[in-house]
Coordinates of C-alpha atoms in Angstrom, one line a residue:
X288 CA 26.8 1.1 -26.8
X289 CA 23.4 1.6 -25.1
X290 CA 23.2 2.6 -21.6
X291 CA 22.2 0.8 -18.9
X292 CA 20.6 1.5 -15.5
X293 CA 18.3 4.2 -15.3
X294 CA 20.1 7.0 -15.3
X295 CA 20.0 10.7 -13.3
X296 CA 16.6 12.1 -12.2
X297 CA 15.5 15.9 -11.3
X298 CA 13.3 17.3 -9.2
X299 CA 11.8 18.9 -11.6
X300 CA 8.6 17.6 -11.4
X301 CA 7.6 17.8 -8.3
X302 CA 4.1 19.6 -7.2
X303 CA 3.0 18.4 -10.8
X304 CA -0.4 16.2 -10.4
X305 CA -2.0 13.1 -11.7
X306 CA -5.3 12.5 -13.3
X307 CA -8.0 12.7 -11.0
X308 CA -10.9 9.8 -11.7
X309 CA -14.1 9.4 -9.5
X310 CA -14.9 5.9 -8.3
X311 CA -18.4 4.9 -7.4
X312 CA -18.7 2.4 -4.6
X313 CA -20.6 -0.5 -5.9
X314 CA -21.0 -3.7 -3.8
X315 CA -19.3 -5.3 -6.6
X316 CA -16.3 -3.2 -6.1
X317 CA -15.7 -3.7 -2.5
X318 CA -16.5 -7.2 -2.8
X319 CA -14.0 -7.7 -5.3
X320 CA -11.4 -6.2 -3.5
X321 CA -11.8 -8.2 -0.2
X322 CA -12.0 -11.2 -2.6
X323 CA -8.8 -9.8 -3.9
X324 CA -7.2 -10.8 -0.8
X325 CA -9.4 -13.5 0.3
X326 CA -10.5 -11.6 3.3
X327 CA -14.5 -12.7 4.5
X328 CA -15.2 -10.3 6.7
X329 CA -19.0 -9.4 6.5
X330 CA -18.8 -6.0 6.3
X331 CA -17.4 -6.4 3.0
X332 CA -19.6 -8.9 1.5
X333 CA -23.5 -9.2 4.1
X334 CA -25.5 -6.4 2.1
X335 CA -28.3 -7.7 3.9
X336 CA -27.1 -5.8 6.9
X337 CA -26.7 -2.3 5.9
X338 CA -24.4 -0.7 3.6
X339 CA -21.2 -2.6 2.8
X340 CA -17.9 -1.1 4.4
X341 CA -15.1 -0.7 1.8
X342 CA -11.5 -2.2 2.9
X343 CA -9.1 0.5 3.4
X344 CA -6.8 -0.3 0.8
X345 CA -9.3 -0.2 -1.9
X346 CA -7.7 3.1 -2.2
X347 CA -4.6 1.3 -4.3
X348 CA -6.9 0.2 -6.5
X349 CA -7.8 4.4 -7.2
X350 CA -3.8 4.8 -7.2
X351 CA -3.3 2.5 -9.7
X352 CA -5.9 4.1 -12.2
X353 CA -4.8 7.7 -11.3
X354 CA -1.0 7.3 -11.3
X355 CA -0.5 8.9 -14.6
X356 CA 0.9 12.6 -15.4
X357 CA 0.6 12.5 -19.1
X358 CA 1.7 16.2 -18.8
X359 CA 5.6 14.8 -17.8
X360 CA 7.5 12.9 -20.5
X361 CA 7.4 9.7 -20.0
X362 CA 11.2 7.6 -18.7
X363 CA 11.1 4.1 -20.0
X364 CA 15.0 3.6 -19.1
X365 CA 14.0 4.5 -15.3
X366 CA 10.8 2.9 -14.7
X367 CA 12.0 -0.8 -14.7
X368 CA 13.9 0.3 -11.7
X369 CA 11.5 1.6 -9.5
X370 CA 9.7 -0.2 -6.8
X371 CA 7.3 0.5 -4.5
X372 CA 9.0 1.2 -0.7
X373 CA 6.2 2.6 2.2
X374 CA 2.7 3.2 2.3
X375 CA 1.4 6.1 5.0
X376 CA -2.5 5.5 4.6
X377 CA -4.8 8.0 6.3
X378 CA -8.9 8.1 6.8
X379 CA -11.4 10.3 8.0
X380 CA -13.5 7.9 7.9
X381 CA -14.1 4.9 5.9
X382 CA -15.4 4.5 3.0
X383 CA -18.9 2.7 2.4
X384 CA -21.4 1.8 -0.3
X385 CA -22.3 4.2 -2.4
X386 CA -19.8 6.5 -1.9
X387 CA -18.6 8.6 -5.0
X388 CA -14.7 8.8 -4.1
X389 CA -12.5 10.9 -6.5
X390 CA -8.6 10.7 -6.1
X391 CA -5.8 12.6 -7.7
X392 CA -2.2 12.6 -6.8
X393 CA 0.7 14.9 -6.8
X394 CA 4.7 14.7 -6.6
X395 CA 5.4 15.5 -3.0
X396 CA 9.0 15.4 -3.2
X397 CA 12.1 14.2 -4.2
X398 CA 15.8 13.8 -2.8
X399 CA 18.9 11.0 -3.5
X400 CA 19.0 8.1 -0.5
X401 CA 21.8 5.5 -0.8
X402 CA 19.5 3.1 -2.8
X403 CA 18.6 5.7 -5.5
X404 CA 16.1 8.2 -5.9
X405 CA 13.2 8.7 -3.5
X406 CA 9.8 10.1 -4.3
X407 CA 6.5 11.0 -2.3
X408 CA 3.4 10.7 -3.8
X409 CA 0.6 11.9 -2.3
X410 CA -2.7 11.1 -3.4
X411 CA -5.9 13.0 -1.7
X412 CA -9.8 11.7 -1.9
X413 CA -12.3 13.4 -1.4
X414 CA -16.5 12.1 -1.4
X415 CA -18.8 14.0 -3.6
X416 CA -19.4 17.0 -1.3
X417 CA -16.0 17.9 -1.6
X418 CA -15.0 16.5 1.8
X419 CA -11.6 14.6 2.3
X420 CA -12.1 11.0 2.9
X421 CA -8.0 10.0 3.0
X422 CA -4.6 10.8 2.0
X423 CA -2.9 8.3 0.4
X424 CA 1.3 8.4 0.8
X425 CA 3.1 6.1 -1.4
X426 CA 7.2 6.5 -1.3
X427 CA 8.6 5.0 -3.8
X428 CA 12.7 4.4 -5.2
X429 CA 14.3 4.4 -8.4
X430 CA 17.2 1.6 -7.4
X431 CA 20.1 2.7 -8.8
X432 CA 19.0 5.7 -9.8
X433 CA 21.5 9.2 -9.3
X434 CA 19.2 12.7 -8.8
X435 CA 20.6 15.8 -10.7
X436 CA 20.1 19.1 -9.2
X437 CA 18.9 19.8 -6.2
X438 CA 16.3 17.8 -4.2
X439 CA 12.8 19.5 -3.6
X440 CA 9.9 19.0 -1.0
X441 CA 6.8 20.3 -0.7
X442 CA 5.6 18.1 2.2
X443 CA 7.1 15.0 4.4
X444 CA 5.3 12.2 5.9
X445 CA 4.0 12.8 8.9
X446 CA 5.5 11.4 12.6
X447 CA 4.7 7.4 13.4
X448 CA 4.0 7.4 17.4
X449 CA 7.1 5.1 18.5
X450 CA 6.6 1.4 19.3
X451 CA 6.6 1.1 23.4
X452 CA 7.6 -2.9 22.7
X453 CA 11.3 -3.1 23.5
X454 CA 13.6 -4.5 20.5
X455 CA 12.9 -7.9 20.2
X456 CA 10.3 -8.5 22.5
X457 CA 8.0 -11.3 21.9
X458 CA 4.8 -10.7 19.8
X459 CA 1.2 -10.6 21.2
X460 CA 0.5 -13.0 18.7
X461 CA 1.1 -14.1 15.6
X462 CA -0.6 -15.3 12.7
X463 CA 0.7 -18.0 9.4
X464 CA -1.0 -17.2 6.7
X465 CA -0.4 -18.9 3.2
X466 CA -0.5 -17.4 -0.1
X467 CA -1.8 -19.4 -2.8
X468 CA 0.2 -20.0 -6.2
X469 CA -2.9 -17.9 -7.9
X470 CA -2.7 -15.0 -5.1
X471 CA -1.5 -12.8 -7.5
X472 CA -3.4 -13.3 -10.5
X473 CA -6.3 -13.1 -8.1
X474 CA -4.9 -9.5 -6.7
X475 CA -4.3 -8.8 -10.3
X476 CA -7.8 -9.2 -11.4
X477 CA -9.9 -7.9 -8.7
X478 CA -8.4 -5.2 -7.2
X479 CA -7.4 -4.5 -10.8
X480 CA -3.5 -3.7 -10.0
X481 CA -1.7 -5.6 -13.0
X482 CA 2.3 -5.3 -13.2
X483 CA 3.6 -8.6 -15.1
X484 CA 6.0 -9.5 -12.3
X485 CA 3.0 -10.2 -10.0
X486 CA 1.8 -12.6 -12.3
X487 CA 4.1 -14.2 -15.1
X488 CA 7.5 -16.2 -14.0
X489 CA 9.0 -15.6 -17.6
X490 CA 8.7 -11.7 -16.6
X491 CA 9.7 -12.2 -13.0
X492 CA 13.0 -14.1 -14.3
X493 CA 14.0 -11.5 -16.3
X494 CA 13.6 -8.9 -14.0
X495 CA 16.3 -10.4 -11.6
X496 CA 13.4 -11.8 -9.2
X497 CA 13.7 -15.3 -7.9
X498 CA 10.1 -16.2 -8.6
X499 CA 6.6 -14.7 -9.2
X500 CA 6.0 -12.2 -6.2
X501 CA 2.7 -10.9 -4.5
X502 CA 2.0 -7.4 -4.8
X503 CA 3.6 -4.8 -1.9
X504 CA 0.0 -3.5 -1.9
X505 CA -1.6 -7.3 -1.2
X506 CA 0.9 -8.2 1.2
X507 CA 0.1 -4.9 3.5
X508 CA -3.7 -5.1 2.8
X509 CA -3.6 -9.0 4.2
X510 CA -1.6 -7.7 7.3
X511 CA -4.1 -4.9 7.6
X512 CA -7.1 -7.5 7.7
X513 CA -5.1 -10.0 9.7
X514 CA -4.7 -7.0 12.5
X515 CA -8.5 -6.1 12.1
X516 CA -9.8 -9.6 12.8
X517 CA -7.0 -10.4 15.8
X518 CA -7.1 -6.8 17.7
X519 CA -10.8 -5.1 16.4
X520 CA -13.0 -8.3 16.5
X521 CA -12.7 -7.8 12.2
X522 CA -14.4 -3.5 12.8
X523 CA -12.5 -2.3 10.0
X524 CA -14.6 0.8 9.9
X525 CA -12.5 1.8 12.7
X526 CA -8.7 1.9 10.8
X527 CA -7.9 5.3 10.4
X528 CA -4.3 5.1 9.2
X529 CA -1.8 2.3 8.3
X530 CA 1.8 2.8 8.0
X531 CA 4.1 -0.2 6.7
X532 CA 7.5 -0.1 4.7
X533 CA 8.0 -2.6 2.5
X534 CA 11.1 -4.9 2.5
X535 CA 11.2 -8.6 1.9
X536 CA 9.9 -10.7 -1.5
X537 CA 7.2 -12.9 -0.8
X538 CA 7.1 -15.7 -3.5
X539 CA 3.9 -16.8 -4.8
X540 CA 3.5 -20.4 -3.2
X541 CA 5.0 -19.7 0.1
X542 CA 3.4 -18.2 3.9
X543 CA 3.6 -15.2 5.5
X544 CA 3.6 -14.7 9.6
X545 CA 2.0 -11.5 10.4
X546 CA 3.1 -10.3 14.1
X547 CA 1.6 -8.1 16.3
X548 CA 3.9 -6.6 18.3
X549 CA 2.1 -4.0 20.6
X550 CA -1.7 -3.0 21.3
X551 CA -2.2 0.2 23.4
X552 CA -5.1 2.0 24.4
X553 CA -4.4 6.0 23.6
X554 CA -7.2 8.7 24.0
X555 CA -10.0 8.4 21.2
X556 CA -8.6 4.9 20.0
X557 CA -5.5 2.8 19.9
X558 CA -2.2 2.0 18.4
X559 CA -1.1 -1.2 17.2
X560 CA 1.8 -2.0 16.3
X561 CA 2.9 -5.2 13.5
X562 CA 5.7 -6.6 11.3
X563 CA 5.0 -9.3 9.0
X564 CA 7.7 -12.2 7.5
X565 CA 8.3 -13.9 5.0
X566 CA 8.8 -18.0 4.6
X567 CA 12.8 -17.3 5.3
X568 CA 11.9 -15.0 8.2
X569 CA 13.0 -11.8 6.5
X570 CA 10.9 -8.3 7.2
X571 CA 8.2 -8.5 4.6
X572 CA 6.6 -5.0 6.1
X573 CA 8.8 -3.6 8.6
X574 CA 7.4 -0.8 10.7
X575 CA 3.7 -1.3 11.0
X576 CA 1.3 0.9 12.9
X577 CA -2.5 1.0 12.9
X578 CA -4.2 4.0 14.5
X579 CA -7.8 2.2 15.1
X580 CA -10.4 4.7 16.8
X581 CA -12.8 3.2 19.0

């Protein structure tokens, strides 16, 4: 009889790396990736103006081409089972035109949680003088998924700044935004991120999903944009992190309500504070926070 589930992990892996691949900044790529999300902010598309600003999470479109270890055997009985859970995104500055951007992640840790088996990736760019641009954190859980051995860590996430809004307090504002029956063939194509649940119902269905669902990585870049244009008059050059864990489906077809939930001056910048829903209400992204400098 063939097993099912995806089995015991190890640790065993962690501080291993990923490929590293260099990415050069062409209007066409940061177009396409705003396109990606339908977001028509004219810093990513007036090259009239000055050199086009990049959207921060063009950097999931470097994790997606630099996720590989081919050093570690693959896990095909494992991999249907995992899902990504948090994003911890953090710039130095942002990234413009013409930047040469090289990214390469490592297994930060990994330890057993109720749902499964945790990991941290952490996935570091750097410009072509060598210089740090960002640190990309992605967390994500094998469901179901038992770890054997002990767990290792090399490095946590670092602290969030707590939310001053009380629990349950009314947002700032909020904003409905719909997401097209195409959204995630569009994601799919231009921000080049293509997993067949995002796009194909027939793979959806089997997987156990009710539907077609939009990218984790879409639905926090359209919050991100949707909390640039409400609270920093669309200056997306002045994100410098974005925290958001990732909950809730959202079905291809239906809207999404992105909240913002506090907006406080701090010194050198501000912290902004956001959940988003999905059409039934349910946390989408739970947790957001947006350290904007000023």
């Amino acid at each position: 009889m063939a097993e099912t589930g995806p089995g015991a992990l190890t640790a065993e892996h962690v501080g291993q790396q990923t490929i590293a691949r260099s990415f050069h900044l062409t209007p066409r790529l940061i177009m396409a990736y705003a396109a990606s999300i339908k977001d028509s902010n004219p810093r990513f598309f007036d090259d009239l103006s000055g050199p086009l600003t990049a959207h921060p999470f063009l950097a999931f479109t470097f994790q997606w081409a630099t996720r590989f270890s081919p050093q570690i055997p693959p896990n095909p009985r494992a991999a249907p089972y995992g899902v990504h859970a948090a994003t911890d995104l953090r710039l130095a500055r942002s990234m413009v035109e013409n930047d040469l951007i090289t990214m390469q992640g490592q297994l930060m840790s990994t330890r057993a949680i109720r749902p499964g088996v945790i990991n941290l990736s952490r996935y570091t760019m750097t410009d072509a003088a060598g210089t740090t641009v960002g640190v990309l954190d992605q967390t994500g859980i094998t469901r179901g998924a038992t770890l054997e051995g002990e767990p290792k860590a090399l490095a946590d996430l670092p602290d969030v700044p707590m939310n001053p809004a009380p629990a349950g307090a009314e947002p700032l504002w909020q904003r409905q935004i719909g997401i097209t029956p195409d959204a995630g063939q569009i994601y799919t194509e231009c921000a080049d991120i293509y997993n067949p649940i995002h796009t194909e119902r027939r793979v959806a269905k089997a997987a156990g999903l009710p539907d077609v669902i939009l990218h984790g990585s879409a639905t926090q870049a359209i919050a991100c944009s949707a909390i640039v244009d409400g609270c920093l008059g669309g200056a997306v050059e002045q994100v410098r992190r974005f925290v958001g864990a990732l909950r809730a489906m959202v079905v291809l077809g239906s809207t999404i309500t992105v909240r913002c939930l506090a907006d406080n001056e701090v010194s050198g910048g501000r912290d902004i504070y956001f959940d988003v829903l999905n059409a039934d209400g349910e946390p989408a992204v739970a947790g957001g926070y947006i350290r904007a400098t000023v």
